[in-house]
Coordinates of C-alpha atoms in Angstrom, one line a residue:
M1 CA 4.2 9.2 24.3
S2 CA 4.3 11.8 21.6
V3 CA 5.6 11.0 18.1
S4 CA 6.3 13.8 15.7
L5 CA 5.0 13.8 12.2
E6 CA 7.7 16.2 11.0
G7 CA 9.1 14.7 7.8
A8 CA 6.7 11.7 8.0
V9 CA 5.5 9.9 4.8
D10 CA 2.3 7.8 4.6
L11 CA 2.5 5.4 1.6
H12 CA -1.1 4.2 1.8
V13 CA -3.9 6.8 1.9
H14 CA -7.4 6.8 0.3
S15 CA -9.2 10.0 -0.5
A16 CA -12.1 11.5 -2.5
P17 CA -13.2 11.4 -5.3
D18 CA -14.0 7.7 -5.1
L19 CA -16.9 5.3 -5.6
I20 CA -17.7 5.6 -1.9
E21 CA -17.7 8.5 0.6
R22 CA -14.2 9.2 1.9
Y23 CA -12.9 11.2 4.9
A24 CA -11.8 14.1 2.7
Y25 CA -10.8 15.2 -0.8
D26 CA -7.1 15.1 -2.0
L27 CA -6.6 18.9 -1.4
D28 CA -7.9 18.9 2.1
I29 CA -5.8 15.9 3.2
A30 CA -2.7 17.5 1.5
R31 CA -3.3 20.7 3.6
E32 CA -3.6 18.7 6.8
A33 CA -0.4 16.8 6.0
R34 CA 1.4 20.1 5.2
N35 CA 0.2 21.7 8.4
A36 CA 1.5 18.7 10.4
G37 CA 4.9 19.0 8.9
M38 CA 4.7 15.8 6.9
R39 CA 6.8 15.2 3.8
G40 CA 4.3 13.4 1.8
L41 CA 1.4 11.0 1.2
V42 CA 0.8 8.5 -1.5
V43 CA -2.8 8.5 -2.7
K44 CA -4.2 5.1 -3.6
S45 CA -7.4 4.3 -5.5
H46 CA -8.7 0.8 -6.1
V47 CA -10.4 2.1 -9.2
L48 CA -8.3 4.5 -11.3
P49 CA -4.7 5.9 -11.4
T50 CA -4.1 8.8 -9.0
V51 CA -1.2 10.4 -10.8
G52 CA -3.2 13.2 -12.5
R53 CA -5.1 14.0 -9.3
V54 CA -2.0 14.5 -7.2
D55 CA -0.4 16.8 -9.8
Q56 CA -3.4 19.1 -9.7
V57 CA -3.2 19.4 -5.9
N58 CA 0.6 19.9 -5.8
R59 CA 0.3 22.6 -8.4
A60 CA -2.4 24.3 -6.3
L61 CA -0.3 24.2 -3.2
G62 CA 2.9 25.1 -4.8
E63 CA 4.8 22.2 -3.4
E64 CA 5.1 18.4 -3.9
I65 CA 3.3 16.7 -1.0
L66 CA 1.1 14.1 -2.7
Y67 CA 2.3 11.2 -4.8
G68 CA 0.3 8.8 -6.9
G69 CA 0.3 5.5 -8.6
V70 CA -1.9 2.8 -10.1
A71 CA -3.7 -0.2 -8.8
L72 CA -4.2 -3.0 -11.3
N73 CA -7.9 -3.8 -11.1
A74 CA -10.8 -3.6 -13.5
G75 CA -10.4 0.1 -14.2
T76 CA -7.0 -0.4 -15.7
G77 CA -7.8 -3.5 -17.6
G78 CA -6.3 -5.7 -15.0
V79 CA -2.6 -6.5 -14.9
N80 CA -2.0 -4.1 -17.9
P81 CA 1.6 -3.2 -18.6
E82 CA 0.6 -0.3 -20.9
A83 CA -1.5 1.3 -18.1
V84 CA 1.5 0.9 -15.8
R85 CA 3.8 2.5 -18.4
I86 CA 1.6 5.5 -18.7
A87 CA 1.2 6.0 -15.0
L88 CA 4.9 5.7 -14.4
E89 CA 5.8 8.1 -17.2
Q90 CA 3.4 10.6 -15.6
G91 CA 5.3 10.3 -12.3
G92 CA 3.6 7.5 -10.6
R93 CA 5.6 6.1 -7.6
I94 CA 3.8 2.9 -6.6
V95 CA 2.2 0.2 -8.8
W96 CA -0.1 -2.0 -6.8
L97 CA -0.9 -5.6 -7.9
P98 CA -4.6 -6.4 -8.0
T99 CA -6.6 -5.7 -4.8
A100 CA -10.4 -6.2 -5.0
W101 CA -10.1 -7.9 -8.3
S102 CA -7.4 -10.3 -7.2
A103 CA -8.5 -13.9 -7.2
N104 CA -7.5 -14.2 -3.5
H105 CA -9.6 -11.2 -2.4
A106 CA -12.6 -11.9 -4.7
R107 CA -12.9 -15.5 -3.6
Q108 CA -12.8 -14.7 0.1
E109 CA -15.4 -11.9 -0.3
R110 CA -17.7 -14.1 -2.5
R111 CA -17.6 -16.8 0.1
A112 CA -18.6 -14.2 2.7
G113 CA -21.6 -13.2 0.5
A114 CA -20.2 -9.9 -0.7
D115 CA -20.7 -8.6 -4.2
S116 CA -18.6 -5.4 -3.9
F117 CA -15.6 -3.9 -2.1
V118 CA -15.4 -0.1 -1.4
G119 CA -17.9 0.5 -4.1
Q120 CA -16.3 -1.6 -6.8
R121 CA -18.0 -4.7 -8.2
L122 CA -16.2 -7.9 -7.3
P123 CA -15.2 -10.0 -10.3
G124 CA -16.8 -13.3 -11.1
P125 CA -14.7 -16.5 -11.2
D126 CA -14.0 -16.0 -14.9
E127 CA -12.9 -12.4 -14.4
E128 CA -10.7 -12.5 -11.2
L129 CA -7.0 -11.7 -11.6
S130 CA -3.9 -13.8 -10.8
V131 CA -0.3 -12.7 -11.1
A132 CA 1.4 -16.1 -11.1
R133 CA 0.5 -19.7 -11.8
D134 CA 2.1 -22.8 -10.4
G135 CA 5.0 -20.8 -8.9
S136 CA 5.7 -18.9 -12.2
L137 CA 4.9 -15.3 -13.0
L138 CA 2.5 -14.6 -15.8
D139 CA 4.0 -12.7 -18.7
E140 CA 2.1 -9.6 -17.9
T141 CA 3.3 -9.6 -14.3
R142 CA 6.9 -9.9 -15.4
A143 CA 6.4 -7.0 -17.8
V144 CA 5.0 -4.9 -15.0
I145 CA 8.0 -5.7 -12.7
D146 CA 10.4 -4.8 -15.5
L147 CA 8.6 -1.4 -15.9
V148 CA 8.8 -0.7 -12.2
A149 CA 12.5 -1.5 -12.1
E150 CA 13.2 0.7 -15.2
H151 CA 11.4 3.7 -13.6
D152 CA 12.9 3.2 -10.1
A153 CA 9.3 2.9 -8.8
V154 CA 7.9 0.6 -6.1
L155 CA 5.7 -2.5 -6.6
G156 CA 3.0 -3.1 -4.0
T157 CA 1.8 -6.6 -3.6
G158 CA -1.8 -5.7 -3.2
H159 CA -4.2 -8.4 -2.1
V160 CA -2.8 -11.4 -3.9
T161 CA -2.1 -14.8 -2.3
A162 CA 0.9 -15.6 0.0
D163 CA 2.3 -17.9 -2.7
E164 CA 1.9 -15.2 -5.3
I165 CA 3.7 -12.7 -3.0
E166 CA 6.6 -15.1 -2.6
T167 CA 6.9 -15.5 -6.4
V168 CA 6.7 -11.7 -6.9
V169 CA 9.2 -10.8 -4.3
S170 CA 11.8 -13.3 -5.7
A171 CA 11.3 -11.9 -9.1
C172 CA 11.7 -8.3 -7.9
A173 CA 14.9 -9.4 -6.2
D174 CA 16.2 -10.8 -9.4
R175 CA 15.2 -7.8 -11.4
G176 CA 16.3 -5.2 -8.9
A177 CA 12.8 -3.7 -8.3
D178 CA 11.7 -2.3 -5.0
V179 CA 8.8 -4.2 -3.5
L180 CA 6.5 -3.3 -0.7
V181 CA 4.4 -6.1 0.9
N182 CA 1.2 -4.3 1.7
H183 CA -0.5 -4.8 5.1
P184 CA 0.9 -8.4 5.7
F185 CA -1.3 -8.9 8.7
F186 CA -4.5 -7.7 6.9
R187 CA -7.4 -10.3 7.0
I188 CA -7.2 -10.9 3.2
T189 CA -3.5 -11.6 3.1
D190 CA -2.4 -12.4 6.7
L191 CA 1.1 -13.7 6.2
S192 CA 2.8 -15.8 8.8
I193 CA 5.7 -14.1 10.6
A194 CA 8.0 -16.7 9.2
T195 CA 6.9 -15.8 5.7
Q196 CA 7.4 -12.2 6.4
E197 CA 10.9 -12.8 7.6
S198 CA 11.7 -14.8 4.4
L199 CA 10.3 -11.9 2.3
A200 CA 12.4 -9.4 4.1
D201 CA 15.5 -11.5 3.7
R202 CA 14.9 -11.3 -0.1
G203 CA 14.8 -7.5 0.0
A204 CA 11.0 -6.8 0.6
M205 CA 9.8 -3.9 2.7
L206 CA 6.9 -4.8 5.1
E207 CA 4.1 -2.2 5.4
Y208 CA 2.2 -2.4 8.6
C209 CA -1.1 -0.5 8.4
A210 CA -3.4 1.0 11.0
Y211 CA -6.5 -0.1 9.1
A212 CA -5.4 -3.7 9.2
V213 CA -5.2 -3.5 13.0
D214 CA -8.7 -2.0 13.1
S215 CA -10.3 -4.5 10.7
T216 CA -8.6 -7.9 11.3
A217 CA -9.5 -10.1 14.2
E218 CA -6.7 -10.7 16.8
H219 CA -4.5 -8.1 15.2
S220 CA -3.0 -5.4 17.4
A221 CA -0.3 -2.8 17.8
E222 CA 1.5 -5.3 20.0
R223 CA 1.5 -7.7 17.1
V224 CA 3.0 -5.0 14.8
A225 CA 5.7 -4.1 17.4
A226 CA 6.6 -7.7 17.9
A227 CA 6.9 -8.3 14.1
V228 CA 9.2 -5.2 13.7
A229 CA 11.4 -6.3 16.6
R230 CA 11.7 -9.8 15.1
I231 CA 12.2 -8.9 11.4
G232 CA 14.2 -5.7 12.0
P233 CA 13.1 -2.1 11.6
E234 CA 15.3 -1.7 8.5
H235 CA 12.8 -3.9 6.7
C236 CA 9.6 -2.3 8.0
L237 CA 7.5 0.9 7.8
L238 CA 4.2 2.1 9.2
A239 CA 1.3 3.5 7.1
T240 CA -2.4 4.0 7.7
D241 CA -4.5 2.7 4.8
Y242 CA -6.9 5.4 6.1
G243 CA -9.3 7.7 4.4
Q244 CA -12.5 5.9 5.4
V245 CA -15.1 8.2 6.9
G246 CA -14.0 8.7 10.5
N247 CA -10.4 7.7 9.8
P248 CA -8.4 10.8 9.1
P249 CA -5.0 9.8 7.7
V250 CA -2.8 12.5 9.3
D251 CA -4.2 12.2 12.8
G252 CA -4.5 8.5 12.3
L253 CA -0.8 8.1 11.5
A254 CA 0.1 10.0 14.7
A255 CA -2.2 7.8 16.8
F256 CA -1.0 4.6 15.2
A257 CA 2.7 5.6 15.8
R258 CA 1.9 6.3 19.4
S259 CA 0.2 2.9 19.8
V260 CA 3.2 1.1 18.5
V261 CA 5.5 3.0 20.9
D262 CA 3.1 2.1 23.7
A263 CA 3.3 -1.5 22.5
G264 CA 7.1 -1.6 23.1
L265 CA 9.1 -0.1 20.3
S266 CA 11.3 2.9 21.0
E267 CA 10.2 6.4 19.9
T268 CA 13.3 6.6 17.8
T269 CA 12.5 3.4 16.0
V270 CA 8.9 4.4 15.3
Q271 CA 10.1 7.8 14.0
R272 CA 12.2 6.0 11.5
L273 CA 9.3 3.7 10.5
I274 CA 7.1 6.7 9.6
R275 CA 9.8 9.0 8.2
D276 CA 13.1 7.4 7.0
R277 CA 11.9 4.1 5.6
P278 CA 9.0 5.4 3.5
A279 CA 11.0 8.4 2.3
D280 CA 13.9 6.2 1.3
L281 CA 11.6 3.9 -0.6
L282 CA 10.0 6.8 -2.5
G283 CA 13.5 8.2 -3.2
L284 CA 12.7 11.5 -1.5

């Protein structure tokens, strides 16, 4: 089954330059997206803000096709409202809560014997980052959510714990901030379907990623299709989280979309998951 990428938007793409080798540089991926008729890609780095990078590419191409943001890990000083303010004032669209430096991710990786993630050093127990404690947001997290709301941006939940995600989503609902639950079936987060339904009921958007299917045991396109059918496509979107060597984001989005159609969702529904939902969330 063919799924068109015309007007599609991928909210989760990794590209070079980075600490590790990537599939391609920003400019090359932007050209591929433009040639496929896509409306845009959001470039994510676990290390540094991407807002300046995407501006350079858009200027070179003469059109706005790449969008940037900031992930709150070591390179930004952790959950740092001032880093968020700067990124948003420069046009950043998504602020991701900690990923590799989140306490949740770091503890799982350390237990598995890892000391780095995609080239970035993992934090020690005294460095790892939390965004809430005992069901209450930390002050710096609340400040970040306020900034996201003020700038009509999007907060991504990153790799924090299920309990932290619950607290963050409720706070975003109270503040009127858009919130995107990143790869809810990914091995690091792996939220239950009941939890995902509850988050959607509070206004969260669920982001199902191709890379999570590839890298998480017992995950599949069929699991994604079933989740979308149960939660409702109005609360869901598809993205890739691609950019690894061998994982081209543009071709990967087309392949992922086809696999979800083959798993049982209608082509019309899947077109909306890769086109309308992400575009609406970015305000395009």
